[in-house]
Amino acid sequence: MKIWEERGKLKIAAPAKINLFLEILGKRPDGYHELETVMQEISLCDYLYMEESDKDVLFSCSNPGLAAGEDNLVVKAVRLFQKESGMSKGVKVFLDKRIPVGAGLGGGSSDAAATLAWLNKLWKTGYDETKLMSIAGKLGSDVAFFVIGKTALCRGRGEVVTPYPCEAKYHYILIYPKFEISTAMVYNNFKISLTKNLKNVSSFLQQLATGDPDKVGACLYNRLEEVVLRLYPGVETIKNVLAAYAFSGVLLSGSGSALYGLCKKEGNIREIEQQLKMRNVGDVFVVTNDFDDNGS
Ligand code: C5P
């Protein structure tokens, strides 16, 4: 994430993520699934404008469809940070929502992590990344990843984060099918007994380190993809459309509904983008894993 000042208010860019690899190792006694996933921050961002307020937590959003009450992850993040730090001051937050919702792109989680980072600065609580990540883990499985961002191997529920330096620049075309998918529903439909031949994350990471999209594309993997394609024929249709283009690989992100194509080194990204837009398969975004490409 990136924090800077604009017209007297703090502006924060909170990036989306994609999952390049996701394997499910088992079901835990707490009902969650034990994961091994490689997440990568991308250049599609939400923007949060924050300022101090003497009146409690005032939250508003550019997307009227989004819950703005106590259920919103930004509001939950403020409440939890107040509790952990013992601070009782208020804040005013406006969220300019650009990351599609219910897409497996981690938008809500990223907004929550950005809120924690900003409050840590504003209230001078001086928490280090480890402490912020432990607070983040209480808000959701993906929130801790966004405290450090970039590329990381995430284990446990997703909240045990090990940074994985990735120097190479990758280009992706993202498709949001214009409908949301509930993460809990996808996991509920996942049959753990069907998990055979577990995919090995170490061999994936070796390929990622090469910086060669064709090598990475050949081993992109998401254990949840099969369940989602079965439950949502609309997602399968888009996957089939993308498969006809010259991508290095095509994959569902997280529990969906967004899919992405990893672009080849010499691929004509703008031409593919135009064609996909004309085919009306959903919202199309061209992104990279370089935060500075977000255009803000
Ligand atoms: O942690 P988060 O709120 O993002 O998770 C949403 C839902 O996804 C959980 O309630 C759970 O049903 C499912 N989930 C899971 N195993 C994980 C992460 C999420 O079963 N590792």
CSV table of C-alpha atoms and ligand atoms in Angstrom, one decimal:
chain,number,residue,atom,x,y,z
A,1,MET,CA,0.0,0.0,0.0
A,2,LYS,CA,1.0,3.6,-0.4
A,3,ILE,CA,0.1,6.6,1.8
A,4,TRP,CA,0.3,10.2,0.7
A,5,GLU,CA,-1.3,13.6,1.3
A,6,GLU,CA,-3.8,15.1,-1.1
A,7,ARG,CA,-5.8,18.3,-0.4
A,8,GLY,CA,-5.2,18.1,3.3
A,9,LYS,CA,-6.4,14.5,3.6
A,10,LEU,CA,-4.4,11.3,3.7
A,11,LYS,CA,-4.9,9.2,0.6
A,12,ILE,CA,-4.1,5.5,0.7
A,13,ALA,CA,-3.9,3.2,-2.3
A,14,ALA,CA,-4.9,-0.3,-1.2
A,15,PRO,CA,-4.0,-2.9,-3.9
A,16,ALA,CA,-5.8,-6.1,-5.0
A,17,LYS,CA,-4.1,-9.5,-5.0
A,18,ILE,CA,-4.3,-12.6,-7.2
A,19,ASN,CA,-3.5,-16.1,-6.1
A,20,LEU,CA,-0.8,-17.7,-8.4
A,21,PHE,CA,-1.0,-21.0,-6.5
A,22,LEU,CA,-3.5,-22.3,-4.0
A,23,GLU,CA,-3.5,-25.8,-2.5
A,24,ILE,CA,-5.7,-27.1,0.3
A,25,LEU,CA,-3.8,-29.4,2.7
A,26,GLY,CA,-6.7,-30.3,5.0
A,27,LYS,CA,-9.7,-29.1,7.1
A,28,ARG,CA,-8.9,-27.7,10.6
A,29,PRO,CA,-10.7,-28.3,13.8
A,30,ASP,CA,-11.8,-24.6,13.8
A,31,GLY,CA,-13.7,-25.2,10.5
A,32,TYR,CA,-11.2,-23.3,8.3
A,33,HIS,CA,-9.0,-25.0,5.6
A,34,GLU,CA,-5.2,-25.3,5.9
A,35,LEU,CA,-3.7,-23.6,2.9
A,36,GLU,CA,-0.5,-23.2,1.0
A,37,THR,CA,-1.0,-20.2,-1.3
A,38,VAL,CA,1.2,-17.7,-3.2
A,39,MET,CA,-0.4,-14.3,-3.3
A,40,GLN,CA,0.8,-11.4,-5.4
A,41,GLU,CA,-0.2,-7.7,-5.1
A,42,ILE,CA,-1.3,-6.2,-8.4
A,43,SER,CA,-1.7,-2.6,-9.7
A,44,LEU,CA,-5.5,-2.4,-9.4
A,45,CYS,CA,-6.3,-0.3,-6.2
A,46,ASP,CA,-9.0,1.0,-4.0
A,47,TYR,CA,-8.4,4.5,-2.6
A,48,LEU,CA,-9.1,5.5,1.0
A,49,TYR,CA,-9.3,9.1,2.1
A,50,MET,CA,-8.9,9.4,5.9
A,51,GLU,CA,-9.0,12.1,8.4
A,52,GLU,CA,-9.4,12.5,12.2
A,53,SER,CA,-12.9,13.1,13.5
A,54,ASP,CA,-14.2,13.8,16.9
A,55,LYS,CA,-17.3,11.8,16.2
A,56,ASP,CA,-16.9,8.1,16.3
A,57,VAL,CA,-16.3,6.2,13.0
A,58,LEU,CA,-17.8,7.9,10.0
A,59,PHE,CA,-17.6,5.7,6.9
A,60,SER,CA,-18.8,6.3,3.4
A,61,CYS,CA,-18.2,4.6,0.0
A,62,SER,CA,-18.4,5.4,-3.7
A,63,ASN,CA,-20.2,2.0,-4.1
A,64,PRO,CA,-23.7,2.4,-2.6
A,65,GLY,CA,-24.1,-1.4,-2.8
A,66,LEU,CA,-21.4,-2.0,-0.2
A,67,ALA,CA,-22.3,-2.4,3.5
A,68,ALA,CA,-21.3,0.8,5.2
A,69,GLY,CA,-22.3,-0.3,8.8
A,70,GLU,CA,-20.5,-2.3,11.4
A,71,ASP,CA,-20.1,-5.2,9.0
A,72,ASN,CA,-17.8,-3.3,6.7
A,73,LEU,CA,-14.2,-4.5,7.1
A,74,VAL,CA,-12.8,-0.9,7.3
A,75,VAL,CA,-15.2,-0.1,10.2
A,76,LYS,CA,-14.3,-3.5,11.8
A,77,ALA,CA,-10.6,-2.6,11.4
A,78,VAL,CA,-11.0,0.8,13.2
A,79,ARG,CA,-13.0,-0.9,16.0
A,80,LEU,CA,-10.4,-3.6,16.5
A,81,PHE,CA,-7.5,-1.1,16.4
A,82,GLN,CA,-9.3,1.1,19.0
A,83,LYS,CA,-9.7,-2.0,21.3
A,84,GLU,CA,-6.1,-3.2,20.9
A,85,SER,CA,-4.5,0.2,21.3
A,86,GLY,CA,-6.9,1.6,23.9
A,87,MET,CA,-7.5,4.7,21.8
A,88,SER,CA,-11.0,6.2,21.7
A,89,LYS,CA,-10.6,8.9,19.0
A,90,GLY,CA,-12.8,8.9,15.9
A,91,VAL,CA,-12.0,8.8,12.2
A,92,LYS,CA,-13.7,9.7,9.0
A,93,VAL,CA,-13.1,7.4,6.0
A,94,PHE,CA,-14.2,7.7,2.4
A,95,LEU,CA,-13.6,4.6,0.3
A,96,ASP,CA,-13.3,5.0,-3.5
A,97,LYS,CA,-14.0,1.4,-4.5
A,98,ARG,CA,-12.3,0.2,-7.7
A,99,ILE,CA,-11.6,-3.4,-6.9
A,100,PRO,CA,-14.5,-5.7,-7.8
A,101,VAL,CA,-16.3,-7.1,-4.8
A,102,GLY,CA,-16.7,-10.9,-4.2
A,103,ALA,CA,-14.1,-11.5,-6.9
A,104,GLY,CA,-11.3,-13.3,-4.9
A,105,LEU,CA,-9.1,-10.2,-5.3
A,106,GLY,CA,-8.9,-9.4,-1.6
A,107,GLY,CA,-10.2,-5.8,-1.9
A,108,GLY,CA,-12.0,-5.7,1.5
A,109,SER,CA,-9.0,-7.3,3.1
A,110,SER,CA,-6.6,-4.8,1.6
A,111,ASP,CA,-8.8,-1.9,2.7
A,112,ALA,CA,-8.8,-3.3,6.2
A,113,ALA,CA,-4.9,-3.6,6.2
A,114,ALA,CA,-4.6,-0.1,4.9
A,115,THR,CA,-6.8,1.2,7.7
A,116,LEU,CA,-4.7,-0.5,10.3
A,117,ALA,CA,-1.5,0.9,8.8
A,118,TRP,CA,-2.9,4.4,8.7
A,119,LEU,CA,-4.2,4.3,12.3
A,120,ASN,CA,-0.8,3.1,13.5
A,121,LYS,CA,0.7,6.2,11.9
A,122,LEU,CA,-2.0,8.6,13.0
A,123,TRP,CA,-2.2,7.5,16.6
A,124,LYS,CA,1.6,6.9,16.8
A,125,THR,CA,1.1,3.5,18.3
A,126,GLY,CA,4.4,2.3,16.9
A,127,TYR,CA,3.3,-1.3,16.2
A,128,ASP,CA,5.7,-3.2,14.1
A,129,GLU,CA,4.7,-5.4,11.1
A,130,THR,CA,4.4,-8.5,13.3
A,131,LYS,CA,1.9,-6.8,15.7
A,132,LEU,CA,-0.1,-5.3,12.8
A,133,MET,CA,-0.2,-8.8,11.1
A,134,SER,CA,-1.5,-10.4,14.3
A,135,ILE,CA,-4.3,-7.8,14.5
A,136,ALA,CA,-5.0,-8.2,10.8
A,137,GLY,CA,-5.3,-12.0,11.2
A,138,LYS,CA,-8.3,-11.4,13.5
A,139,LEU,CA,-10.2,-9.5,10.7
A,140,GLY,CA,-9.9,-12.2,8.0
A,141,SER,CA,-7.6,-14.8,6.5
A,142,ASP,CA,-6.2,-12.5,3.8
A,143,VAL,CA,-5.7,-9.3,5.7
A,144,ALA,CA,-2.2,-10.1,7.2
A,145,PHE,CA,-0.8,-10.6,3.6
A,146,PHE,CA,-1.7,-7.0,2.7
A,147,VAL,CA,0.3,-5.6,5.7
A,148,ILE,CA,3.5,-6.5,3.8
A,149,GLY,CA,2.0,-7.1,0.3
A,150,LYS,CA,4.2,-7.7,-2.8
A,151,THR,CA,4.6,-11.5,-3.3
A,152,ALA,CA,4.3,-13.9,-0.4
A,153,LEU,CA,3.8,-17.6,0.5
A,154,CYS,CA,0.8,-17.7,2.9
A,155,ARG,CA,0.1,-20.7,5.1
A,156,GLY,CA,-2.3,-21.6,7.9
A,157,ARG,CA,-5.7,-20.0,7.1
A,158,GLY,CA,-3.7,-17.7,4.9
A,159,GLU,CA,-2.5,-15.5,7.8
A,160,VAL,CA,1.0,-17.0,8.2
A,161,VAL,CA,2.8,-14.9,5.7
A,162,THR,CA,6.4,-15.4,4.4
A,163,PRO,CA,7.6,-12.8,1.9
A,164,TYR,CA,8.9,-14.2,-1.3
A,165,PRO,CA,11.0,-11.6,-3.3
A,166,CYS,CA,9.9,-11.5,-6.9
A,167,GLU,CA,12.0,-9.2,-9.0
A,168,ALA,CA,10.4,-10.1,-12.3
A,169,LYS,CA,7.5,-8.0,-13.8
A,170,TYR,CA,4.4,-9.9,-14.8
A,171,HIS,CA,1.5,-8.6,-16.9
A,172,TYR,CA,-2.0,-9.9,-16.4
A,173,ILE,CA,-5.4,-9.4,-17.9
A,174,LEU,CA,-8.1,-9.7,-15.3
A,175,ILE,CA,-11.8,-10.5,-16.0
A,176,TYR,CA,-14.5,-9.8,-13.5
A,177,PRO,CA,-17.7,-11.7,-14.6
A,178,LYS,CA,-19.9,-9.0,-13.0
A,179,PHE,CA,-21.2,-11.3,-10.2
A,180,GLU,CA,-20.0,-12.0,-6.7
A,181,ILE,CA,-19.1,-15.4,-5.3
A,182,SER,CA,-19.2,-16.1,-1.5
A,183,THR,CA,-15.9,-17.5,-0.2
A,184,ALA,CA,-17.6,-19.4,2.5
A,185,MET,CA,-20.0,-21.1,0.0
A,186,VAL,CA,-17.1,-22.3,-2.2
A,187,TYR,CA,-15.2,-23.8,0.8
A,188,ASN,CA,-18.5,-25.4,2.0
A,189,ASN,CA,-18.7,-27.2,-1.4
A,190,PHE,CA,-15.1,-28.3,-1.4
A,191,LYS,CA,-14.8,-32.0,-0.6
A,192,ILE,CA,-11.6,-32.5,1.2
A,193,SER,CA,-11.6,-36.3,0.6
A,194,LEU,CA,-11.2,-35.7,-3.1
A,195,THR,CA,-7.8,-34.0,-2.6
A,196,LYS,CA,-5.3,-36.3,-4.1
A,197,ASN,CA,-1.9,-35.7,-5.6
A,198,LEU,CA,-1.2,-32.5,-3.7
A,199,LYS,CA,0.6,-29.9,-5.7
A,200,ASN,CA,4.0,-28.8,-4.5
A,201,VAL,CA,4.4,-25.1,-3.7
A,202,SER,CA,8.2,-25.3,-3.8
A,203,SER,CA,8.3,-26.3,-7.4
A,204,PHE,CA,5.9,-23.5,-8.2
A,205,LEU,CA,8.2,-20.9,-6.4
A,206,GLN,CA,11.2,-22.2,-8.3
A,207,GLN,CA,9.4,-21.4,-11.6
A,208,LEU,CA,8.3,-18.0,-10.3
A,209,ALA,CA,11.9,-17.1,-9.6
A,210,THR,CA,12.8,-17.7,-13.2
A,211,GLY,CA,10.9,-14.6,-14.3
A,212,ASP,CA,9.7,-16.5,-17.4
A,213,PRO,CA,5.9,-16.2,-17.8
A,214,ASP,CA,5.7,-19.4,-19.8
A,215,LYS,CA,7.3,-21.4,-17.0
A,216,VAL,CA,5.1,-19.8,-14.4
A,217,GLY,CA,2.0,-20.1,-16.5
A,218,ALA,CA,2.5,-23.8,-16.9
A,219,CYS,CA,2.3,-24.4,-13.2
A,220,LEU,CA,-0.3,-21.8,-12.0
A,221,TYR,CA,-2.7,-23.8,-9.8
A,222,ASN,CA,-5.8,-23.2,-7.8
A,223,ARG,CA,-7.5,-26.2,-6.0
A,224,LEU,CA,-10.7,-24.2,-5.7
A,225,GLU,CA,-11.1,-23.7,-9.4
A,226,GLU,CA,-12.7,-27.0,-10.2
A,227,VAL,CA,-15.4,-26.4,-7.5
A,228,VAL,CA,-16.1,-22.9,-8.8
A,229,LEU,CA,-16.3,-23.9,-12.5
A,230,ARG,CA,-18.7,-26.7,-11.6
A,231,LEU,CA,-21.0,-24.3,-9.5
A,232,TYR,CA,-20.8,-21.4,-11.9
A,233,PRO,CA,-21.0,-22.3,-15.6
A,234,GLY,CA,-20.6,-18.5,-16.4
A,235,VAL,CA,-17.1,-18.6,-15.0
A,236,GLU,CA,-16.3,-21.8,-17.0
A,237,THR,CA,-17.4,-20.0,-20.1
A,238,ILE,CA,-15.0,-17.1,-19.5
A,239,LYS,CA,-12.2,-19.6,-18.7
A,240,ASN,CA,-12.8,-21.2,-22.1
A,241,VAL,CA,-12.8,-17.9,-23.8
A,242,LEU,CA,-9.5,-16.9,-22.2
A,243,ALA,CA,-8.0,-20.3,-23.1
A,244,ALA,CA,-8.3,-19.5,-26.8
A,245,TYR,CA,-5.9,-16.5,-26.4
A,246,ALA,CA,-2.2,-16.7,-26.3
A,247,PHE,CA,-1.7,-16.4,-22.5
A,248,SER,CA,1.1,-18.3,-20.7
A,249,GLY,CA,-1.6,-19.5,-18.3
A,250,VAL,CA,-5.2,-18.8,-17.1
A,251,LEU,CA,-6.5,-19.2,-13.6
A,252,LEU,CA,-9.3,-18.3,-11.1
A,253,SER,CA,-8.1,-16.0,-8.3
A,254,GLY,CA,-8.9,-17.3,-4.8
A,255,SER,CA,-12.5,-18.4,-4.6
A,256,GLY,CA,-13.5,-16.3,-7.6
A,257,SER,CA,-15.3,-14.9,-9.4
A,258,ALA,CA,-12.4,-13.1,-11.2
A,259,LEU,CA,-10.1,-14.9,-13.6
A,260,TYR,CA,-6.8,-13.8,-15.0
A,261,GLY,CA,-4.6,-14.5,-17.9
A,262,LEU,CA,-0.8,-14.3,-17.4
A,263,CYS,CA,0.5,-12.5,-20.5
A,264,LYS,CA,3.4,-13.8,-22.6
A,265,LYS,CA,6.6,-11.8,-22.8
A,266,GLU,CA,6.0,-10.9,-26.5
A,267,GLY,CA,2.2,-10.9,-26.2
A,268,ASN,CA,0.1,-8.1,-27.6
A,269,ILE,CA,-1.7,-7.2,-24.4
A,270,ARG,CA,-3.7,-4.2,-25.7
A,271,GLU,CA,-5.0,-6.1,-28.7
A,272,ILE,CA,-6.2,-9.0,-26.4
A,273,GLU,CA,-7.7,-6.4,-24.1
A,274,GLN,CA,-9.7,-4.8,-26.9
A,275,GLN,CA,-10.9,-8.2,-28.2
A,276,LEU,CA,-12.0,-9.3,-24.8
A,277,LYS,CA,-13.9,-6.0,-24.2
A,278,MET,CA,-15.7,-6.4,-27.6
A,279,ARG,CA,-16.7,-9.9,-26.6
A,280,ASN,CA,-18.4,-8.5,-23.5
A,281,VAL,CA,-17.2,-11.3,-21.2
A,282,GLY,CA,-17.1,-9.0,-18.1
A,283,ASP,CA,-15.1,-6.1,-16.8
A,284,VAL,CA,-11.5,-6.2,-18.2
A,285,PHE,CA,-8.5,-4.8,-16.4
A,286,VAL,CA,-4.8,-4.8,-17.5
A,287,VAL,CA,-2.6,-4.9,-14.5
A,288,THR,CA,1.0,-5.8,-13.4
A,289,ASN,CA,2.6,-6.9,-10.2
A,290,ASP,CA,4.3,-3.5,-10.0
A,291,PHE,CA,2.4,-1.2,-7.6
A,292,ASP,CA,3.6,1.9,-9.4
A,293,ASP,CA,1.6,1.0,-12.5
A,294,ASN,CA,-1.7,1.8,-10.7
A,295,GLY,CA,-2.0,5.2,-12.5
A,296,SER,CA,-2.6,7.3,-9.4
B,1,C5P,O1,-11.3,-15.5,6.8
B,1,C5P,P1,-12.3,-15.0,5.9
B,1,C5P,O2,-13.4,-14.2,6.6
B,1,C5P,O3,-11.8,-14.3,4.7
B,1,C5P,O4,-13.0,-16.4,5.4
B,1,C5P,C1,-14.3,-16.4,4.8
B,1,C5P,C2,-14.8,-17.8,4.9
B,1,C5P,O5,-14.0,-18.6,4.0
B,1,C5P,C3,-14.7,-18.5,6.2
B,1,C5P,O6,-15.8,-18.3,7.0
B,1,C5P,C4,-14.5,-20.0,5.8
B,1,C5P,O7,-15.8,-20.5,5.6
B,1,C5P,C5,-13.8,-19.9,4.5
B,1,C5P,N1,-12.3,-20.2,4.6
B,1,C5P,C6,-11.9,-21.4,4.9
B,1,C5P,N2,-10.5,-21.6,5.0
B,1,C5P,C7,-9.6,-20.6,4.8
B,1,C5P,C8,-10.1,-19.3,4.5
B,1,C5P,C9,-11.5,-19.1,4.5
B,1,C5P,O8,-12.6,-22.4,5.1
B,1,C5P,N3,-8.3,-20.9,4.9
